[in-house]
Short mmCIF file of C-alpha atoms and ligand atoms in Angstrom, two decimals:
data_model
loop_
_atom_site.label_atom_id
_atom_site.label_comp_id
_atom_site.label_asym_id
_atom_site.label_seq_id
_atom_site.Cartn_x
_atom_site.Cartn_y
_atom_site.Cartn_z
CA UNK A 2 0.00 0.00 0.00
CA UNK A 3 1.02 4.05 -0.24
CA UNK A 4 0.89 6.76 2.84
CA UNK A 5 2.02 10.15 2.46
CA UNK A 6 4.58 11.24 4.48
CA UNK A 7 4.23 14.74 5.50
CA UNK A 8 6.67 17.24 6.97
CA UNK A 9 4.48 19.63 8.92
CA UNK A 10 4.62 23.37 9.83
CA UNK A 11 4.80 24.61 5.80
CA UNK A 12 4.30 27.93 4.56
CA UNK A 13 2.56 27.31 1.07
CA UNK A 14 2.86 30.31 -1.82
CA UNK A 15 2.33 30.52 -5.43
CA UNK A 16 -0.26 29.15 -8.22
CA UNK A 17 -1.64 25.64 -8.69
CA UNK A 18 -4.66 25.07 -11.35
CA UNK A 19 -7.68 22.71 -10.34
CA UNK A 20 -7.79 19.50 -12.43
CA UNK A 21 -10.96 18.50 -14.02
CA UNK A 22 -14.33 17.19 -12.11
CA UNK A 23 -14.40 13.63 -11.00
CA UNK A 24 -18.07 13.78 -9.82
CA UNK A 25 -18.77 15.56 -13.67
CA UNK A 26 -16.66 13.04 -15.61
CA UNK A 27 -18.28 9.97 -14.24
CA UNK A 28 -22.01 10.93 -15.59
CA UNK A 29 -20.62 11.97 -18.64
CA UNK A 30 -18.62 8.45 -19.53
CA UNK A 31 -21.77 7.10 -18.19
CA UNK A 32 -24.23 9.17 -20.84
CA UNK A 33 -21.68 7.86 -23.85
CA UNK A 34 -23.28 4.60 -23.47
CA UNK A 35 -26.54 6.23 -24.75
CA UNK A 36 -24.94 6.43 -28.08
CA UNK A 37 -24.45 3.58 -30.58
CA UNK A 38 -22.37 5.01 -33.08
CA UNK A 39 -19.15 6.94 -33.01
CA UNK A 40 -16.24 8.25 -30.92
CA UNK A 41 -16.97 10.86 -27.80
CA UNK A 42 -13.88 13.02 -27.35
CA UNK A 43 -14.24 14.07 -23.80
CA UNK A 44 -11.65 16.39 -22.53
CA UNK A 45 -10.42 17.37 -18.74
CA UNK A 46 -10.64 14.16 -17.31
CA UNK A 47 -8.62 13.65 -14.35
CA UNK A 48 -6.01 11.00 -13.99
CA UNK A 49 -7.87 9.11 -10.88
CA UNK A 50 -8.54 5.45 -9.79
CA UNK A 51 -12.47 6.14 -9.79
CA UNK A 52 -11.83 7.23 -13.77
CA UNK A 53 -10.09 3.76 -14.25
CA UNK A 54 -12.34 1.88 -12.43
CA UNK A 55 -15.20 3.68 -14.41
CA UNK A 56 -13.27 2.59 -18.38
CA UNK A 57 -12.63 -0.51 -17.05
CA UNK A 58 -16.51 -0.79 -16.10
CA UNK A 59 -17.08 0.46 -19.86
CA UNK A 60 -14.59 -1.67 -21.60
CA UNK A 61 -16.28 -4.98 -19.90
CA UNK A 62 -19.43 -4.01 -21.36
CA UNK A 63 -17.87 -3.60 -24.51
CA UNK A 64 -16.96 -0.14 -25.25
CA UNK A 65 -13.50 1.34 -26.23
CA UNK A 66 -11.93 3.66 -24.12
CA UNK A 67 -8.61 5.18 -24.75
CA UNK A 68 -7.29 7.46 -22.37
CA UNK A 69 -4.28 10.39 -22.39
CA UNK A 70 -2.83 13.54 -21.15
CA UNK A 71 -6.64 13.85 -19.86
CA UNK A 72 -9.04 12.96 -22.85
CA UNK A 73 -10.57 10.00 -22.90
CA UNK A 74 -11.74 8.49 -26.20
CA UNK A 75 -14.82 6.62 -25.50
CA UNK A 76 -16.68 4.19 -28.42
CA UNK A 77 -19.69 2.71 -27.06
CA UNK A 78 -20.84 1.04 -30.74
CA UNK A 79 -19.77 -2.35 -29.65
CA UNK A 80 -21.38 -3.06 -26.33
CA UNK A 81 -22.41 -6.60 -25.83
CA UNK A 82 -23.23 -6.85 -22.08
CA UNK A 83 -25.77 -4.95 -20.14
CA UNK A 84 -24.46 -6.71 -16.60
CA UNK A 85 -22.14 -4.62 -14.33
CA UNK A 86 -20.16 -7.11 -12.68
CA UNK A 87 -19.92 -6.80 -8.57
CA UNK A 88 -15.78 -7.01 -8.85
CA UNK A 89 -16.08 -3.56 -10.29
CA UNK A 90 -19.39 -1.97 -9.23
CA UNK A 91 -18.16 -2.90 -5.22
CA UNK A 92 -14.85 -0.55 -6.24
CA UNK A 93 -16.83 2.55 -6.83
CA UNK A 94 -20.96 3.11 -5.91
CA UNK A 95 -21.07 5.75 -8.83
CA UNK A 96 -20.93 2.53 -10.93
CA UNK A 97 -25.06 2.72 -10.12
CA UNK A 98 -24.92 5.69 -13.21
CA UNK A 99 -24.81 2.60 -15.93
CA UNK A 100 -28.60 1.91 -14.74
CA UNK A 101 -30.00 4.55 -17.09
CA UNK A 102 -28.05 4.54 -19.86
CA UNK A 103 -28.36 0.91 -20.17
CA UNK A 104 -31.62 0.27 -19.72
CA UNK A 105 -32.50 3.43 -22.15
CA UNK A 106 -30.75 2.03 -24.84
CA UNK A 107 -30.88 -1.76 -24.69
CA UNK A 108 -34.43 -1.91 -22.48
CA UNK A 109 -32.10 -4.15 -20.14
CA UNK A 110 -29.72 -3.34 -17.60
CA UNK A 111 -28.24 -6.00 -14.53
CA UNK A 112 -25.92 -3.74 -12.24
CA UNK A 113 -24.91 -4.94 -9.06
CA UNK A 114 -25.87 -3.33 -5.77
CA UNK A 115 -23.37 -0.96 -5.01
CA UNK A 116 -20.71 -0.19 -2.43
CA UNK A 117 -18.54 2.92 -2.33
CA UNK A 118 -17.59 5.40 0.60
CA UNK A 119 -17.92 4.19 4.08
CA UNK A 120 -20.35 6.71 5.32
CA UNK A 121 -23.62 5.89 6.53
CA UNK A 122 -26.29 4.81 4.55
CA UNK A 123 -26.49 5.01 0.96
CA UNK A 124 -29.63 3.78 -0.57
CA UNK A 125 -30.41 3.59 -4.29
CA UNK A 126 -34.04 3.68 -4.02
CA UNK A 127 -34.52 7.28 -5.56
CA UNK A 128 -32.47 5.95 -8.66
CA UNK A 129 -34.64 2.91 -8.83
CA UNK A 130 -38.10 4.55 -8.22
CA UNK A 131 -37.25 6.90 -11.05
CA UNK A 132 -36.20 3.61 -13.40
CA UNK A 133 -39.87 2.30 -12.30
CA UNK A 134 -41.70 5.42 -13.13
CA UNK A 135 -40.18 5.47 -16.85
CA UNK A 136 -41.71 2.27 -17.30
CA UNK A 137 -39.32 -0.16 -15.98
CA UNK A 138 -39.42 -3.54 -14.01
CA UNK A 139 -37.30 -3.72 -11.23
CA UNK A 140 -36.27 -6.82 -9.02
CA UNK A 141 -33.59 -7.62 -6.79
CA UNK A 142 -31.70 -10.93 -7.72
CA UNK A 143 -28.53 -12.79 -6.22
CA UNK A 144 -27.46 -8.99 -5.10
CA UNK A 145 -27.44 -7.50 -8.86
CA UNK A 146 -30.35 -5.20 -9.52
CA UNK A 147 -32.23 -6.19 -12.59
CA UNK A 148 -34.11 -3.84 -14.74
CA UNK A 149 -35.79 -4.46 -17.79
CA UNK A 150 -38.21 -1.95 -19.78
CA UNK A 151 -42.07 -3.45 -20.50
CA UNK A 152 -41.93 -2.28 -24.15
CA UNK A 153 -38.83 -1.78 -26.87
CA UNK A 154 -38.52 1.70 -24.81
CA UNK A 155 -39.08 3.11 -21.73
CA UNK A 156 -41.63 5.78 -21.37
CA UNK A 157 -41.68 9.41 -20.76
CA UNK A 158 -42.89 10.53 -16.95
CA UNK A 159 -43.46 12.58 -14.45
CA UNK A 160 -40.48 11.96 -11.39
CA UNK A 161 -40.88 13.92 -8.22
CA UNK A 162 -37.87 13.42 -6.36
CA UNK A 163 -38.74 13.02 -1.92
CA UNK A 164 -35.39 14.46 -2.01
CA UNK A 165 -32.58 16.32 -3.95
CA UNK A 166 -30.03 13.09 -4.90
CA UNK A 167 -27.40 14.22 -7.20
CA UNK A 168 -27.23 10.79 -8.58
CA UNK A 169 -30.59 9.97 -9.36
CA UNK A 170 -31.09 13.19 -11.13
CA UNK A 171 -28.30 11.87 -13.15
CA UNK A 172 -29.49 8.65 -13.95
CA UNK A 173 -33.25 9.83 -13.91
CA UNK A 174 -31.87 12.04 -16.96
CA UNK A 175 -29.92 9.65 -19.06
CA UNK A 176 -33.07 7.15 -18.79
CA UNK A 177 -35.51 9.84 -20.04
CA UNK A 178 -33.66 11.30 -22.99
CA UNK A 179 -34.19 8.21 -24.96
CA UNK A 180 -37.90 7.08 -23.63
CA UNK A 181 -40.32 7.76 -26.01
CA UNK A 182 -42.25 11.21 -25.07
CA UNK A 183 -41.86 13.93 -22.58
CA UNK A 184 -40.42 13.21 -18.92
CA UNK A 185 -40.21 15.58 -16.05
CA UNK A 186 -38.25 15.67 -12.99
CA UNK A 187 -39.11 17.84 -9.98
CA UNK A 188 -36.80 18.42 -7.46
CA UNK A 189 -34.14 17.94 -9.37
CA UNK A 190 -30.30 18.25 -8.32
CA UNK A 191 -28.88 21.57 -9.65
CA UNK A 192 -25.04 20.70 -9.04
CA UNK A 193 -22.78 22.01 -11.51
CA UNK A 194 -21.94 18.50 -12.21
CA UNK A 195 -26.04 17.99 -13.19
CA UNK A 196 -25.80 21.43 -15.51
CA UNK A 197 -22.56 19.71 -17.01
CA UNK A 198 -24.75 16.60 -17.81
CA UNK A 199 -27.91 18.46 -19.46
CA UNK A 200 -25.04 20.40 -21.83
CA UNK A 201 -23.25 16.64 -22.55
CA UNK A 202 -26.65 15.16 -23.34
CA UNK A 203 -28.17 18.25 -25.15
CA UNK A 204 -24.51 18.42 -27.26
CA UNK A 205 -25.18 14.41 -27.98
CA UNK A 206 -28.61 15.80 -29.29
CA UNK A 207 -31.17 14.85 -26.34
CA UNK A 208 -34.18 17.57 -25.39
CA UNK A 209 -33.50 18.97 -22.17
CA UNK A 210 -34.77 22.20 -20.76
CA UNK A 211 -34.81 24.05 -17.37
CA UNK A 212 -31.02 23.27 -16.86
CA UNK A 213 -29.80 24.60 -13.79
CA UNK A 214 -33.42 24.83 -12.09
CA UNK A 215 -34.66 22.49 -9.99
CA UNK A 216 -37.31 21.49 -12.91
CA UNK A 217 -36.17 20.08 -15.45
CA UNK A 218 -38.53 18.69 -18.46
CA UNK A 219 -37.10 16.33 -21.40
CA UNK A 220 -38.81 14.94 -25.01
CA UNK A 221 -36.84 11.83 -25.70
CA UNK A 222 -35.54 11.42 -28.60
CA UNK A 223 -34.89 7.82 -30.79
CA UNK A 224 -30.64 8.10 -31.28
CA UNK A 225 -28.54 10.38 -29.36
CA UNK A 226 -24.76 10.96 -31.26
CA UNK A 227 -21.46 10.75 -30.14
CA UNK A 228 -19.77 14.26 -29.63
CA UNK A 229 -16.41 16.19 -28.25
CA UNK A 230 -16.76 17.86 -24.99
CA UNK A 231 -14.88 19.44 -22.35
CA UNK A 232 -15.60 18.97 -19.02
CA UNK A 233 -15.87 21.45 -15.91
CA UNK A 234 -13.28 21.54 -12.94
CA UNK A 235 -13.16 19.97 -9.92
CA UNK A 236 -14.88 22.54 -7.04
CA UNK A 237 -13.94 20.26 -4.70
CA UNK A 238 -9.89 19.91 -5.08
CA UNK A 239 -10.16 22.99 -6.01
CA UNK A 240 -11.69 24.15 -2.31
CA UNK A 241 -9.34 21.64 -0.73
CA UNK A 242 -6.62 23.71 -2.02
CA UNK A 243 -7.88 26.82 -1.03
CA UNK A 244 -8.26 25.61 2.36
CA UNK A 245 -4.65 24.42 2.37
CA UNK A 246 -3.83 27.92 1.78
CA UNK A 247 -5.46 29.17 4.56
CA UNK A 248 -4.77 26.40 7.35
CA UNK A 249 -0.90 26.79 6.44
CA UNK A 250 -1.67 30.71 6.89
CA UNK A 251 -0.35 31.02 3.53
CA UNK A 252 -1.35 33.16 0.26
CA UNK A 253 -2.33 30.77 -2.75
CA UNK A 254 -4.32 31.01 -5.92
CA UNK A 255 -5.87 28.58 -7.87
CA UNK A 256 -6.80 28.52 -11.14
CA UNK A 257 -8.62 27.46 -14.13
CA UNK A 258 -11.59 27.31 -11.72
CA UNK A 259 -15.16 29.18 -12.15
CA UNK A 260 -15.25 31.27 -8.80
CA UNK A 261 -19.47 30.91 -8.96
CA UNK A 262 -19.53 27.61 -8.52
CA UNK A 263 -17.92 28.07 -4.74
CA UNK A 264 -19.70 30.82 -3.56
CA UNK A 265 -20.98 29.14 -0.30
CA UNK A 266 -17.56 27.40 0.37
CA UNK A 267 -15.50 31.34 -0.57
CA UNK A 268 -18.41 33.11 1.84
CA UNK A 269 -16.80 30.76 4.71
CA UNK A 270 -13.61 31.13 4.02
CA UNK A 271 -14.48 35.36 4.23
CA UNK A 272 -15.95 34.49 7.24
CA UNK A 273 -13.23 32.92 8.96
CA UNK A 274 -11.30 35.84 8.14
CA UNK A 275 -9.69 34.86 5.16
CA UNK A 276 -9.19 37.74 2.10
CA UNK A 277 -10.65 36.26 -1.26
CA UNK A 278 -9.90 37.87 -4.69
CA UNK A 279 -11.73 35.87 -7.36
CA UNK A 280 -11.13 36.91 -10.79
CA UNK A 281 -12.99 35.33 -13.80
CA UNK A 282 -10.96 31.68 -13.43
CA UNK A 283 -8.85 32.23 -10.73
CA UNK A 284 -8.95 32.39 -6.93
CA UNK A 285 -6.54 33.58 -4.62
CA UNK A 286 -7.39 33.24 -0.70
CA UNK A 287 -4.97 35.16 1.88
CA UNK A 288 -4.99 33.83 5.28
CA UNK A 289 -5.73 36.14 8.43
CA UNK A 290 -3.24 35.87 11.16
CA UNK A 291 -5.91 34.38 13.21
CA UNK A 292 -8.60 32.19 11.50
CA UNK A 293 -12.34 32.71 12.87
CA UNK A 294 -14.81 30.15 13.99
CA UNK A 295 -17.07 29.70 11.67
CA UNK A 296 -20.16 27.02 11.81
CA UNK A 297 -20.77 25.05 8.67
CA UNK A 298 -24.15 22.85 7.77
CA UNK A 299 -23.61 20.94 4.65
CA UNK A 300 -26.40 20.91 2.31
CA UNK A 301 -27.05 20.39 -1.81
CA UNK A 302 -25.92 22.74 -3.68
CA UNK A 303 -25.43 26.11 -4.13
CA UNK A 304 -25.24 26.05 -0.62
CA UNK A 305 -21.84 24.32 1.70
CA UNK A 306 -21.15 20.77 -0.10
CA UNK A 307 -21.00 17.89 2.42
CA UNK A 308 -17.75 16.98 0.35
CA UNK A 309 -16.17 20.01 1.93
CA UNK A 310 -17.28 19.47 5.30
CA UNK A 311 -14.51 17.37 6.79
CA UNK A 312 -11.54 19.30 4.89
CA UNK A 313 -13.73 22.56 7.02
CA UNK A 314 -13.40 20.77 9.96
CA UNK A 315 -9.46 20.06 9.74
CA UNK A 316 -9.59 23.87 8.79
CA UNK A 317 -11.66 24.66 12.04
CA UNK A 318 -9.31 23.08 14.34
CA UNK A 319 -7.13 25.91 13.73
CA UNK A 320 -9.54 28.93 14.08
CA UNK A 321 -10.44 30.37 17.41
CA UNK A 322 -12.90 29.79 19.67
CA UNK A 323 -15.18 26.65 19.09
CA UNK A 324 -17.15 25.68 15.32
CA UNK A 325 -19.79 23.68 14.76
CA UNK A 326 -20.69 21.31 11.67
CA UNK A 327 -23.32 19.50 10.83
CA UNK A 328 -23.75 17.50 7.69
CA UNK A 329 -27.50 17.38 6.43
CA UNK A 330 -26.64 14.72 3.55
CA UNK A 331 -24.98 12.56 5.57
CA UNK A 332 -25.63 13.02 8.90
CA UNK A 333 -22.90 10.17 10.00
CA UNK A 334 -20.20 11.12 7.82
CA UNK A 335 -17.36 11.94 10.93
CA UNK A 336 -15.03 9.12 9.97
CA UNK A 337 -12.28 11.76 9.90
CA UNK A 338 -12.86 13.08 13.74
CA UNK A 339 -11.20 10.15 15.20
CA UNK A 340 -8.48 10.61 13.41
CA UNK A 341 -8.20 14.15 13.31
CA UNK A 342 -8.33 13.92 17.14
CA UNK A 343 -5.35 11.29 17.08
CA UNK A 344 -3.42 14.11 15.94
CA UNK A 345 -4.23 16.25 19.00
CA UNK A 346 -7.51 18.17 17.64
CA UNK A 347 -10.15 18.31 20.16
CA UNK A 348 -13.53 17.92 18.08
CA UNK A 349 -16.69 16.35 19.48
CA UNK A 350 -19.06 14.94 18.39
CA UNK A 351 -23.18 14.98 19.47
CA UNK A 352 -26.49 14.15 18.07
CA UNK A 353 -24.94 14.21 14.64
CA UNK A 354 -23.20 17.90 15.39
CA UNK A 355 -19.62 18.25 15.82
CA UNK A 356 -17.72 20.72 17.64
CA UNK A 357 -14.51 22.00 16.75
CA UNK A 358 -12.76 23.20 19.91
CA UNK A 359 -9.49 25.19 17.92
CA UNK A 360 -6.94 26.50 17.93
CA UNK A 361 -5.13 23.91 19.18
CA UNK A 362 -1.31 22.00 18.53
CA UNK A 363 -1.59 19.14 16.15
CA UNK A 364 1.02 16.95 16.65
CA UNK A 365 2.15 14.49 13.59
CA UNK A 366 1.76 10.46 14.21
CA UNK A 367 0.12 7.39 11.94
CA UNK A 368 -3.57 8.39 10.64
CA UNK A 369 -5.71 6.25 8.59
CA UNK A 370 -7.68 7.28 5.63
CA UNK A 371 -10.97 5.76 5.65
CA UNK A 372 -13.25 7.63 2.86
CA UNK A 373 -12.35 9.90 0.18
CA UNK A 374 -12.57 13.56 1.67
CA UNK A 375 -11.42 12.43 5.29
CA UNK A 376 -8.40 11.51 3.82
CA UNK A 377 -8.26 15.02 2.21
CA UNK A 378 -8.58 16.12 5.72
CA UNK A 379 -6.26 14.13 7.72
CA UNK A 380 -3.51 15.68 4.49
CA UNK A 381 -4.94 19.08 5.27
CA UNK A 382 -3.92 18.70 9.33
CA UNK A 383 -0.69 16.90 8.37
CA UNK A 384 0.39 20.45 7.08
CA UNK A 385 -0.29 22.05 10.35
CA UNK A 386 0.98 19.51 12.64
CA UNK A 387 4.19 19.48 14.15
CA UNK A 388 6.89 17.05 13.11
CA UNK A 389 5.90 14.51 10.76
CA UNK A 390 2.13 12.86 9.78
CA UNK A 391 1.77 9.32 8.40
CA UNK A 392 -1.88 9.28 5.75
CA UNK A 393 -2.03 5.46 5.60
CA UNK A 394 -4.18 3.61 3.08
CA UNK A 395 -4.60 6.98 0.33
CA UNK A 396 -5.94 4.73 -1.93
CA UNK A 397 -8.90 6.47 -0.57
CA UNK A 398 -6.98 9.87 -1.87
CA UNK A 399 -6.21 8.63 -5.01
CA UNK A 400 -9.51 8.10 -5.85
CA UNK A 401 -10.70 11.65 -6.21
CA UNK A 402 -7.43 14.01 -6.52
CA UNK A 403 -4.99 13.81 -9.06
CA UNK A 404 -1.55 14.49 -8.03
CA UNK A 405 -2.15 15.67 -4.65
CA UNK A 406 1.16 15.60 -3.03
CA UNK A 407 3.07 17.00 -6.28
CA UNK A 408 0.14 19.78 -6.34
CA UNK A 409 1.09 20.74 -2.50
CA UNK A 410 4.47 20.50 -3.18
CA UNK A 411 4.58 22.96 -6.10
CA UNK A 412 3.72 25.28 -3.63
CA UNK A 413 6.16 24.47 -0.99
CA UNK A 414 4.79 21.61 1.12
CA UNK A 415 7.01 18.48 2.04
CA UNK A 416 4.98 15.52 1.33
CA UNK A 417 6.38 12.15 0.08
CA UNK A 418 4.73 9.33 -1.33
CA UNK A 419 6.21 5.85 -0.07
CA UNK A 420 5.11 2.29 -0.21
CA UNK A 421 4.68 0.26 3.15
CA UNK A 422 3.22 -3.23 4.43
CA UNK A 423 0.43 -3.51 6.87
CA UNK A 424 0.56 -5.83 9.50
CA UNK A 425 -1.89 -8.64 8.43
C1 LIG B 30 -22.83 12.58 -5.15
C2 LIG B 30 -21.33 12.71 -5.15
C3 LIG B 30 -20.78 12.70 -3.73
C4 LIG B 30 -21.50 13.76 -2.90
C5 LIG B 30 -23.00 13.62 -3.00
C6 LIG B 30 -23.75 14.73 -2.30
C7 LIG B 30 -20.69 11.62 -7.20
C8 LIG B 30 -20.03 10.47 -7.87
N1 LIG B 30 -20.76 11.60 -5.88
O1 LIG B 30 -23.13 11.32 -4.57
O2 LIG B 30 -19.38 12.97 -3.80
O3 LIG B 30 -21.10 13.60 -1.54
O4 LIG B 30 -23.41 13.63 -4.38
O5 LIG B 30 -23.40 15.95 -2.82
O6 LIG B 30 -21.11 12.57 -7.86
N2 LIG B 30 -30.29 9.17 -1.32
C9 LIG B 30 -31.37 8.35 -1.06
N3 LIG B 30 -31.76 7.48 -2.04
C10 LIG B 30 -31.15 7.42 -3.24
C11 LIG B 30 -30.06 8.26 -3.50
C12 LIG B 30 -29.65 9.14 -2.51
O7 LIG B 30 -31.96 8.39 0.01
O8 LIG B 30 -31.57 6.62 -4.08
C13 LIG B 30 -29.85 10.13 -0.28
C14 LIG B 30 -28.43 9.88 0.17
O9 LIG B 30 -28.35 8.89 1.19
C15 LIG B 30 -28.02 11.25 0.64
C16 LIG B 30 -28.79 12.18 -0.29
O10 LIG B 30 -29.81 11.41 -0.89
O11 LIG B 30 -28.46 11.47 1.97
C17 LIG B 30 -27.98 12.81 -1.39
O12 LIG B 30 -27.21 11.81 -2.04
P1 LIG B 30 -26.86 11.90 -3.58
O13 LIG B 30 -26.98 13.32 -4.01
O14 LIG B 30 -27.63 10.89 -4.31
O15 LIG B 30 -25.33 11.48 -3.59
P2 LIG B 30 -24.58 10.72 -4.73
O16 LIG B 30 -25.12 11.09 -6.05
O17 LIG B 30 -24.46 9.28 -4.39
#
């Protein structure tokens, strides 16, 4: 396995630029399997394990996928399997986003139940309620999901989401832009990564309109065509690295980033008393000398993403006076306090609220990574902390940011990447 190694107590300064979205990029590999002819040409993809996984996942159903210096070539003319196998659905949950396209175009689709992040609960049941409502049969069999369409197509709807799900919005979407008549979806997620799917689907020729809002309303159409398109970047590396900047106490910017799509996350960072200058695709954050306490509740979007919230709390431990998060998606997602604690934070946690009693000494030892954006936290306090901080298992890490440690490093950390052998 990897850790980072990382020398603590850095002063970070310069420019970095924000890679491309892995939460965007997996719809839109997804949506290529909509189309039976041709190559997409999709460019910004980032260099992750959850974008192998994801080809991989494509190529055993029988598409091409080439991939390098971010584009990935995707042909999807040859698929001969509609079953997503459990060896590479359990790797990644986002795996679930083949449900739609499949079914759309081949009326049959057999996709494992998914695992994924360690969090809490994670049901599907929003993804497979909208699958029903287009006109689908759904059963549960030997733990694969099987869905199968009553006619040659699935049917236009009306879908009224209980709740906003990013993911079901998705696959709600790439189901209805090849049923046969008009679909609607209230409640829909507006994420920048659900705008980026309308434009992919709309550039491959689907129907969509009301992108952005909340109501979105789609004619299918009978073939959808195979298209270049670039893809948006990653708010969410991009905000990590912000809030490296500031729990350092350093000056950064980072660009090639749209500055609108982190409003909620650059209003905290003003309101812990950091100094943000956004320009059109650039940000650049400069730390107070004392960083502010400032709550956080993690919501859908626009408002403070939930994939922020444990990088905030690694940020809070350093503010003055005491913060307090809550997490409204997933109300359980704290993996990272343990940890963070191990490292001399005092956080607790109650009824689903944590409190971030800062600033305090972190002190560097062993910490494990146990979901995506804790480890992005546990790196974010290993900066801070005195002497040196062991991430163990970042394969966690490498799923969702590309070239972390030689990003942090361009602007002056000390972080190695080394190999090492856990005792069995
Ligand atoms: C996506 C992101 C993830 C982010 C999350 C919330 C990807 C690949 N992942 O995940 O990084 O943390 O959005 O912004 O884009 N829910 C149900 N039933 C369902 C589906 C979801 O109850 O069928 C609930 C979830 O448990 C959660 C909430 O809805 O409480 C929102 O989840 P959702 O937006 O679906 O998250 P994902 O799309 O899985």
């Amino acid at each position: 396995m990897e850790k980072l190694v990382i020398q603590g107590k850095c002063r970070l300064s310069g420019t970095v630029k924000a890679s491309g979205s892995k939460n965007s990029a997996l719809p839109l590999m997804a949506a290529s399997l909509l189309c039976s002819s041709g190559e997409m040409n999709l460019s910004r993809i980032p260099d992750l394990k959850d974008i192998r996984t994801f080809s991989k996942l494509l190529d055993y159903l029988g598409a091409e996928t080439s991939y390098r210096e971010n584009t990935l070539n995707i042909s999807t003319a040859g698929i001969r399997s509609v079953q997503a196998p459990y060896e590479l659905v359990k790797q990644m949950r986002a795996s679930i986003y083949v449900l739609g396209p499949l079914l759309a175009r081949f009326g049959h689709a057999s996709v494992s139940l998914p695992g994924g992040c360690a969090f809490g609960p994670r049901p599907i049941d929003l993804h497979l309620m909208a699958m029903e409502k287009l006109g689908a049969s759904i059963s549960i069999d030997k733990g694969f999901i099987e869905a199968r369409t009553t006619g040659a197509r699935l049917k236009g709807a009306a879908i009224d989401f209980p709740i906003t799900s990013v993911g079901a919005t998705g696959n709600a979407l790439m189901a209805a832009v090849l049923a046969k008549g008009r679909t609607t979806i209230q409640n829909a997620a507006v994420e920048p990564e659900i705008v980026t799917l309308c434009h992919f689907l709309n550039a491959m020729g689907a129907d969509i309109h009301g992108t952005g809002t909340t109501s979105l309303e789609i004619e299918g159409v009978a073939t959808l065509n195979a298209t270049a398109f670039t893809n948006i970047f990653d708010r969410i590396e991009a905000a990590t690295l912000l809030a490296a900047g500031a729990i350092t106490g350093s000056s950064i910017t980072v660009t090639d980033v749209d500055p609108s799509q982190l409003s909620a996350v650059l209003g905290k960072f003003e309101e812990a008393g950091c100094t943000i200058i956004s320009d059109t695709d650039a940000i650049t954050l400069q730390s107070p000398d004392t960083l502010i306490r400032t709550d956080v509740i993690a919501n859908p979007y626009p408002l403070f993403p939930t994939d922020m919230q444990a990088q905030w709390i690694a940020l809070m431990t350093q503010a003055e006076g005491a913060s307090h998060v809550i997490d409204k998606i997933y109300h359980e997602r704290f993996n990272h306090i343990p940890e963070l604690n191990r490292l001399g934070a005092h956080i607790e946690i109650r009824h689903n609220e944590a409190t971030v009693h800062g600033p305090g000494k972190l002190t560097g030892t062993k910490v494990m990574s146990t979901d995506l954006r804790a480890s992005a936290s546990l790196v974010l306090a290993g900066l801070v902390a005195e002497d040196v901080t062991e991430v163990l298992r970042i394969y966690h890490l490498d799923r969702g940011y590309e070239r972390i440690e030689q990003k942090l490093n361009s602007l002056g950390a000390a972080i190695k990447r080394e190999s090492y052998q856990e005792f069995a």
